[in-house]
Coordinates of C-alpha atoms and ligand atoms in Angstrom, one line a residue:
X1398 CA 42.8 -26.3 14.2
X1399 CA 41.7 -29.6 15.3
X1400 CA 42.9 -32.6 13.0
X1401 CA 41.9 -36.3 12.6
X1402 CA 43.5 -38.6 10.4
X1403 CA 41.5 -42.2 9.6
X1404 CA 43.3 -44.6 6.9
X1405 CA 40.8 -46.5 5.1
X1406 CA 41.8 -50.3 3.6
X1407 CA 39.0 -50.4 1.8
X1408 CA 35.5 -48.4 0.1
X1409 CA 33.4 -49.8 2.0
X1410 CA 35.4 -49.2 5.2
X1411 CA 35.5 -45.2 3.8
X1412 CA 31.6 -45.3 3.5
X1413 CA 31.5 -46.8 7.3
X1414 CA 33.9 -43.7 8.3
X1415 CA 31.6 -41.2 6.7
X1416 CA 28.5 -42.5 8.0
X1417 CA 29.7 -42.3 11.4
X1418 CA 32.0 -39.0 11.4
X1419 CA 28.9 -37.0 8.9
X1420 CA 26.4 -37.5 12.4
X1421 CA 28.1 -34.4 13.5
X1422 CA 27.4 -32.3 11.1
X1423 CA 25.0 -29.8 11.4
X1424 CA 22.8 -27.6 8.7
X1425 CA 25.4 -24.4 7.7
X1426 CA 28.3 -26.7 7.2
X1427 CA 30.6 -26.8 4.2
X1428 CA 33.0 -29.4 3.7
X1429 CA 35.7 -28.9 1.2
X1430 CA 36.7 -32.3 0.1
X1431 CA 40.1 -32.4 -1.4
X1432 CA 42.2 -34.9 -3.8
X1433 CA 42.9 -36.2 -7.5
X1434 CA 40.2 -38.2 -9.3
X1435 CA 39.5 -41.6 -7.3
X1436 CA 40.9 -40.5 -4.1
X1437 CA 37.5 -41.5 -2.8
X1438 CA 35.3 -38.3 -2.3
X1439 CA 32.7 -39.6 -4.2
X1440 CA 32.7 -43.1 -2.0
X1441 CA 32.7 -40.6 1.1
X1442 CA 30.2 -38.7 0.6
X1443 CA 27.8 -41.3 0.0
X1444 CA 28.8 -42.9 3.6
X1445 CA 27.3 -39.1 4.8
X1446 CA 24.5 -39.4 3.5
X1447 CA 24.1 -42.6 4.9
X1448 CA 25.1 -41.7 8.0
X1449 CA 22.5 -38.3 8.1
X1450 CA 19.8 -40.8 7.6
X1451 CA 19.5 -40.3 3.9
X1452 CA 16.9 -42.4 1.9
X1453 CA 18.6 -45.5 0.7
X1454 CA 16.1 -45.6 -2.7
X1455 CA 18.6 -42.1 -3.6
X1456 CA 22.0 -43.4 -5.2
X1457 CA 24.8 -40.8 -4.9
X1458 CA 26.6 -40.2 -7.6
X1459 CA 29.7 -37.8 -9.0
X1460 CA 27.9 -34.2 -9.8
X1461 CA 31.0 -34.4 -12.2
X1462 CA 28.9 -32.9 -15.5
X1463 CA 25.5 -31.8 -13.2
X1464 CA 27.9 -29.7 -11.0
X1465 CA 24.7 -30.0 -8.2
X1466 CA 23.5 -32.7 -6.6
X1467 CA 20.4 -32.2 -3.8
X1468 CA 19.1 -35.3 -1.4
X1469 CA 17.3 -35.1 1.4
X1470 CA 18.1 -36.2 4.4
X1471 CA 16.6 -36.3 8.1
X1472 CA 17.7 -32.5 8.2
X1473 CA 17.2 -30.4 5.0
X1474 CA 19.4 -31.4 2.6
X1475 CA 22.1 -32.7 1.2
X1476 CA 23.8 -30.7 -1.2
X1477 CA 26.7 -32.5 -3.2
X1478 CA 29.3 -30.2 -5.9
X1479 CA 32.1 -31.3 -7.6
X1480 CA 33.8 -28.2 -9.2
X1481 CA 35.9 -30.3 -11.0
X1482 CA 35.0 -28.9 -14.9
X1483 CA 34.4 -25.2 -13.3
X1484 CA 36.9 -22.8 -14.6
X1485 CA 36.0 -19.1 -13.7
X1486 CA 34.8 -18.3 -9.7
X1487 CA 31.6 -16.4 -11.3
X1488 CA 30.2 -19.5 -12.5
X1489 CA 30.4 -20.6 -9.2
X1490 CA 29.0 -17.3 -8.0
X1491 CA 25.9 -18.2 -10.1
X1492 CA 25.2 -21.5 -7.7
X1493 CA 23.8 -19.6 -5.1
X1494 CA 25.8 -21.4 -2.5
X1495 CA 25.3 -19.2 0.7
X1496 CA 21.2 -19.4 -0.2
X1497 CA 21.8 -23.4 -0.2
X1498 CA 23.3 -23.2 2.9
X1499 CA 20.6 -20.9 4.5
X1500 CA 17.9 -23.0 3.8
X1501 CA 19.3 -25.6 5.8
X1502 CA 21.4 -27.8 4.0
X1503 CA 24.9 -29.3 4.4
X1504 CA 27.3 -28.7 1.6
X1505 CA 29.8 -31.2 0.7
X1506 CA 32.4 -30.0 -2.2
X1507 CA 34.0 -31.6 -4.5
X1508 CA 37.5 -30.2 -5.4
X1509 CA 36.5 -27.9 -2.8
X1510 CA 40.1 -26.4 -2.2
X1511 CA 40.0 -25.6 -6.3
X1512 CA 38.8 -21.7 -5.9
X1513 CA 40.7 -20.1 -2.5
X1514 CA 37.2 -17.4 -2.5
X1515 CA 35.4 -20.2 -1.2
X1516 CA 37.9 -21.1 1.6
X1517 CA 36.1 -18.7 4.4
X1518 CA 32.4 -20.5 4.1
X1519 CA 34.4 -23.8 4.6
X1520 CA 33.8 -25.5 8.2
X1521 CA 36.1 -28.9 7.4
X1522 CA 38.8 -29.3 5.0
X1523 CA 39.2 -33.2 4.2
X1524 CA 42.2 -34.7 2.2
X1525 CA 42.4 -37.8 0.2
X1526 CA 45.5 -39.2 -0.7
X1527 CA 45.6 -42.8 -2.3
X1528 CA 48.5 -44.7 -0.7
X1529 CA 47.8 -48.0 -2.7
X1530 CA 45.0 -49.4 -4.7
X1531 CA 42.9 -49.5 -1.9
X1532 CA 44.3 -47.5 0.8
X1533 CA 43.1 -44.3 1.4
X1534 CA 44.6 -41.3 4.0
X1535 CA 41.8 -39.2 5.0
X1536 CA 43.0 -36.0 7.4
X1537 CA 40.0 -33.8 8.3
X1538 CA 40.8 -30.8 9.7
X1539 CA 37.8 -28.8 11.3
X1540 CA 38.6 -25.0 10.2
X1541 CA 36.3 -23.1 12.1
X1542 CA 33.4 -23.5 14.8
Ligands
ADP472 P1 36.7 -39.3 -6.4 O1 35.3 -38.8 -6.1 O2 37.7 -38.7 -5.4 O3 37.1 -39.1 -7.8 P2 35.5 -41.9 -6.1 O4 35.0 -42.1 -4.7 O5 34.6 -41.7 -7.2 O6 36.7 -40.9 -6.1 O7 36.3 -43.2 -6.5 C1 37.2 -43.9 -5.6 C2 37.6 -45.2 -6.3 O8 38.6 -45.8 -5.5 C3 36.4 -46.1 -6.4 O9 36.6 -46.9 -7.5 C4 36.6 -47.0 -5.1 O10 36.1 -48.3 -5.3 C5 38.2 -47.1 -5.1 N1 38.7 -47.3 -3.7 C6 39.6 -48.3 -3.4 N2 39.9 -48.3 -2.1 C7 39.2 -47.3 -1.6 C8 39.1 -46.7 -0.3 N3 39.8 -47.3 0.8 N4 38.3 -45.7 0.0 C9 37.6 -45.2 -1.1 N5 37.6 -45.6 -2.3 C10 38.4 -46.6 -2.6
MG473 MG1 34.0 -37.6 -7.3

């Protein structure tokens, strides 16, 4: 398993990351995104949708109470989770995830590391860990082709 750590001094510099590591990604990816609240998910995901030539008039925000968020982007879609508040895998069932992912979007999770049913659909794992108030240790590890 391939692994690439980036340390971040700052949210902006997070965002810049994202933009430029998300042009990889590809529709049928899932990325598990992984650490406590204000690790910087959030802040990273909306460098990927910046980065997948997302519509800067969309603002991305936590899908902490919608669960769901969907954006478009140059390639299908977007599709942003946070599983945060879910407490039973069946209501995760009921999200439809593999049909969201068939129609040609890139999932990005949220806690994704929360439910271990969802670890085989995952293509990257990425950890945050907050080292100081505005440092940030992102190791992405890609799990499978
Ligand atoms: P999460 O989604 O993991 O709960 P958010 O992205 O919503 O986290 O929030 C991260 C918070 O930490 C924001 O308030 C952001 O301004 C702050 N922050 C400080 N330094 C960084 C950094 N280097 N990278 C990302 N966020 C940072
Ligand atoms: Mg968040």
């Amino acid at each position: 398993m391939k692994t690439e750590i980036f340390n971040s001094s700052s949210p902006e510099e997070t965002c810049a990351f994202a933009a430029k590591w998300g042009a990889l990604l590809v529709p049928g990816d899932c990325v598990a995104l992984c650490g406590d609240l204000g690790a910087g998910k959030t802040t990273f995901v909306q460098g990927l949708f910046a980065g997948l030539g997302g519509d800067s008039r969309y603002q991305v925000t936590s899908p902490t109470y919608t669960l769901l968020h969907e954006y478009p982007i140059k390639k299908g879609d977007l599709i942003h989770l946070d599983l945060y508040r879910l407490q039973n895998f069946a209501e995760v069932e009921d999200l439809d995830l593999n049909a969201a992912l068939d129609q040609k979007g890139i999932l990005v999770i949220e806690w994704g590391d929360k439910f271990p049913e969802l670890a085989e659909m995952m293509t990257y794992k990425i950890v945050f860990a907050e080292l100081a108030e505005n440092q940030r240790k992102i190791t992405i590890t890609k799990i499978r082709p």
